[in-house]
Short mmCIF file of C-alpha atoms and ligand atoms in Angstrom, two decimals:
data_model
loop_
_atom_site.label_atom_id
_atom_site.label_comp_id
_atom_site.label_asym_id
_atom_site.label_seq_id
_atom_site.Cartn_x
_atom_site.Cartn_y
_atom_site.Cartn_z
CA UNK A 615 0.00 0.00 0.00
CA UNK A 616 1.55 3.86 -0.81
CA UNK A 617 2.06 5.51 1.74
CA UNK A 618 -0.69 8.45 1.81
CA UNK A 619 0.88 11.00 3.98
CA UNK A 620 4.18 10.89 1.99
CA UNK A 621 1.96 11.44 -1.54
CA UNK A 622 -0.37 14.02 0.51
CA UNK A 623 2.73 15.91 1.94
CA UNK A 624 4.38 16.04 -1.78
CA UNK A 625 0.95 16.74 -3.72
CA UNK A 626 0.11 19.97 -1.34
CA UNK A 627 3.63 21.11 -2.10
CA UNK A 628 3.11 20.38 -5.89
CA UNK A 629 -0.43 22.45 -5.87
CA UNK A 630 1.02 25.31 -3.39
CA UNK A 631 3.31 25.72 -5.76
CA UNK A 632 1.54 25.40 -8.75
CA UNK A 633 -2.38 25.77 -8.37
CA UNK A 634 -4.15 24.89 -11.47
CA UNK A 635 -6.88 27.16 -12.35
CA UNK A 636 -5.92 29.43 -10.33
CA UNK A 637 -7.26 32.67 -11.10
CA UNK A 638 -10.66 34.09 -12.71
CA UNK A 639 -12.92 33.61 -15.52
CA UNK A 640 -14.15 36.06 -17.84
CA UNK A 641 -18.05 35.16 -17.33
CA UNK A 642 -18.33 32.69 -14.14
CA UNK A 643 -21.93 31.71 -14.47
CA UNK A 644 -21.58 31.11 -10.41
CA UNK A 645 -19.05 32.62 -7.95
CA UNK A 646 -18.99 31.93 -4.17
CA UNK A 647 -16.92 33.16 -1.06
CA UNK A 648 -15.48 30.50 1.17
CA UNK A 649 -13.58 31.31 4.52
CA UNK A 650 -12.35 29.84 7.45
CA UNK A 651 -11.47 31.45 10.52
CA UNK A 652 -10.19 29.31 12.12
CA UNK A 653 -6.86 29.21 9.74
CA UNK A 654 -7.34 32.65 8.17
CA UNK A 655 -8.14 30.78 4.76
CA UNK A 656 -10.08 32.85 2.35
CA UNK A 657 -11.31 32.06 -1.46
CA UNK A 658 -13.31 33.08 -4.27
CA UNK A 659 -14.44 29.85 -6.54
CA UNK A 660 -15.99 30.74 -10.08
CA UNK A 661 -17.89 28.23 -12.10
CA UNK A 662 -19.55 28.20 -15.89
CA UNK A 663 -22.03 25.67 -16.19
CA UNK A 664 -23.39 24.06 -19.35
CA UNK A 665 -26.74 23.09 -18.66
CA UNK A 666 -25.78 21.05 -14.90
CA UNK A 667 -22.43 20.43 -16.32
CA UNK A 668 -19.63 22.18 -14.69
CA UNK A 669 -17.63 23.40 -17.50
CA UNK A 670 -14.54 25.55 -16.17
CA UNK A 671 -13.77 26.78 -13.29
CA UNK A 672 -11.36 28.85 -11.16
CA UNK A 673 -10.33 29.89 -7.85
CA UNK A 674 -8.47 32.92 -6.74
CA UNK A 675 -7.99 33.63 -2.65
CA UNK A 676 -5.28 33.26 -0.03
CA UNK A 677 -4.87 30.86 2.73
CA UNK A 678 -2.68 28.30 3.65
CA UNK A 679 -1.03 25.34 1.89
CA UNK A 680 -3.89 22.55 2.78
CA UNK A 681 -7.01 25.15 1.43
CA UNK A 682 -5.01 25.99 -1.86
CA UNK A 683 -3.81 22.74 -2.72
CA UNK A 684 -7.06 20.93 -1.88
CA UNK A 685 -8.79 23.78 -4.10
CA UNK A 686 -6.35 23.31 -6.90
CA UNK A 687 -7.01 19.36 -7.08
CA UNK A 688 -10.68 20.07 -6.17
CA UNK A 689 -10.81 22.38 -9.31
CA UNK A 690 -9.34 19.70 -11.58
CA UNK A 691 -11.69 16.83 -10.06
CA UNK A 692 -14.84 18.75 -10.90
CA UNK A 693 -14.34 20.25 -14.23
CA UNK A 694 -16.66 17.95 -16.61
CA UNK A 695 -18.46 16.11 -13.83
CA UNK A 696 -22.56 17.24 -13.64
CA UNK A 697 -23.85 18.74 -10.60
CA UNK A 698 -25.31 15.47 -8.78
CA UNK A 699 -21.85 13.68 -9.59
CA UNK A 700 -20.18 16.64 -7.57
CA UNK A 701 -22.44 16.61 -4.69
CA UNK A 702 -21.62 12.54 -4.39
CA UNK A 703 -17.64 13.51 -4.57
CA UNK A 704 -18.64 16.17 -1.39
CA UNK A 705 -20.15 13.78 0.44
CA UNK A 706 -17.36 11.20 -0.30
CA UNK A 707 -14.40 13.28 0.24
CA UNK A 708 -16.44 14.91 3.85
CA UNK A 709 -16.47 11.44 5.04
CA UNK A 710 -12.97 10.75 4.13
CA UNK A 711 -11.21 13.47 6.03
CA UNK A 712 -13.85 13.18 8.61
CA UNK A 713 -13.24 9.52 9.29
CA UNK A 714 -10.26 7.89 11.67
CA UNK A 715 -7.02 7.11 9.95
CA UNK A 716 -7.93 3.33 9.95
CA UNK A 717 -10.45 3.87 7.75
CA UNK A 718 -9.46 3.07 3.89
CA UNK A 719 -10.81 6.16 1.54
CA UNK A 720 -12.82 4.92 -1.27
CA UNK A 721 -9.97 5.08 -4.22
CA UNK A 722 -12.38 4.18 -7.06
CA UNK A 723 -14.38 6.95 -6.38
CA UNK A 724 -12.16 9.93 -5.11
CA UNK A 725 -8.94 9.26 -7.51
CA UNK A 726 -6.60 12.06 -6.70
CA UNK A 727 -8.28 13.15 -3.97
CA UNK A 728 -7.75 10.20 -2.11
CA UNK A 729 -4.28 11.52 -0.43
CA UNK A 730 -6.45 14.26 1.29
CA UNK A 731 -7.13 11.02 3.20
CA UNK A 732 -3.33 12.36 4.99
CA UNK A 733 -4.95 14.99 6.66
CA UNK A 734 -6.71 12.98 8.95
CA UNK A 735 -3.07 12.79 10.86
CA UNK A 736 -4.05 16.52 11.34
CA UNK A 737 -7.35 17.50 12.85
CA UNK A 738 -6.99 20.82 13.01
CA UNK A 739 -6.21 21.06 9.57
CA UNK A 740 -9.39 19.40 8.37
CA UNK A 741 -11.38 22.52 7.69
CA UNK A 742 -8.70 23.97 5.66
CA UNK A 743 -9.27 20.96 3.13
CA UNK A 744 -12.91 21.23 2.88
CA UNK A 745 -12.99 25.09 2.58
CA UNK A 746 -13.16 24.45 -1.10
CA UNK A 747 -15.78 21.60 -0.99
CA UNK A 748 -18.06 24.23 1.17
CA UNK A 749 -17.51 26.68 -1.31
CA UNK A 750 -18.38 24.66 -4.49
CA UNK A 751 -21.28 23.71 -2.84
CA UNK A 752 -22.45 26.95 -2.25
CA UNK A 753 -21.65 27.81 -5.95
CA UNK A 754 -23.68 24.66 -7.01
CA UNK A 755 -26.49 24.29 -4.72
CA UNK A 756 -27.56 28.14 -4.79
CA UNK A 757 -26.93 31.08 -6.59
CA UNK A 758 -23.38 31.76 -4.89
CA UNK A 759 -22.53 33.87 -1.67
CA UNK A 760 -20.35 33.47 1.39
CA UNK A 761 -19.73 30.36 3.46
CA UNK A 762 -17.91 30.28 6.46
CA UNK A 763 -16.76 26.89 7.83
CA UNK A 764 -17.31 28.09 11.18
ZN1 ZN B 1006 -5.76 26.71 6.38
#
């Protein structure tokens, strides 16, 4: 078995460094806030939608390593997928970070996002991952706004 928190620690560093679709689009169909106060995490998550396809998105915002690199790989996990398909990849990548480290992620259905699965080592860090989750679901399931974690 790969050892998760190895990948996780070198994939956050990867997408620190080098967040994809990072930055805005011309004419988001959807934009939402996201922040979390706990960390001092902030971002702004843009979506265009064809029909309840999500067909590009961006993100644009400041925060720490975890809530940029999970938004990055969030960003590229979503683009393509229909609305229902991302609210089942919420639910499924909640649960994973929410669940003890025994606990094996379900691979098949989270592919990249399975070495999120690390930050379960790191409680306090949790909400930093799903700061972007929160945020795409505010972007999907209304018309946009603000969404605190807290
Ligand atoms: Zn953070």
């Amino acid at each position: 078995m790969i050892d998760l928190r190895d990948l996780y620690q070198e994939v956050i560093l990867d997408h620190n460094k080098r967040p994809r679709n990072f930055g805005q689009l011309a004419a988001p169909d959807r934009t939402s806030e996201g922040f979390n106060p706990l960390c001092g995490d902030k971002l702004t998550l843009q979506l265009t939608l064809d029909g309840d396809v999500i067909r590009d998105v961006a993100f644009d915002g400041s925060g720490c390593a975890i809530s940029k690199a999970s938004a990055s790989l969030m960003t590229e996990s979503i683009k393509g997928k229909t609305i229902g398909e991302v609210r089942e990849l919420f639910v499924k990548f909640q649960d994973m970070v929410m669940s003890d480290t025994e606990t094996v992620p379900d691979t098949d259905a989270l592919g990249k996002l399975v070495v999120f699965a690390g930050v379960r080592a790191y409680p306090a860090r949790v909400k930093c991952a799903v700061l972007a989750w929160h945020t795409l679901r505010a972007a999907v399931e209304t018309s946009g706004g603000t969404v605190a974690t807290e």
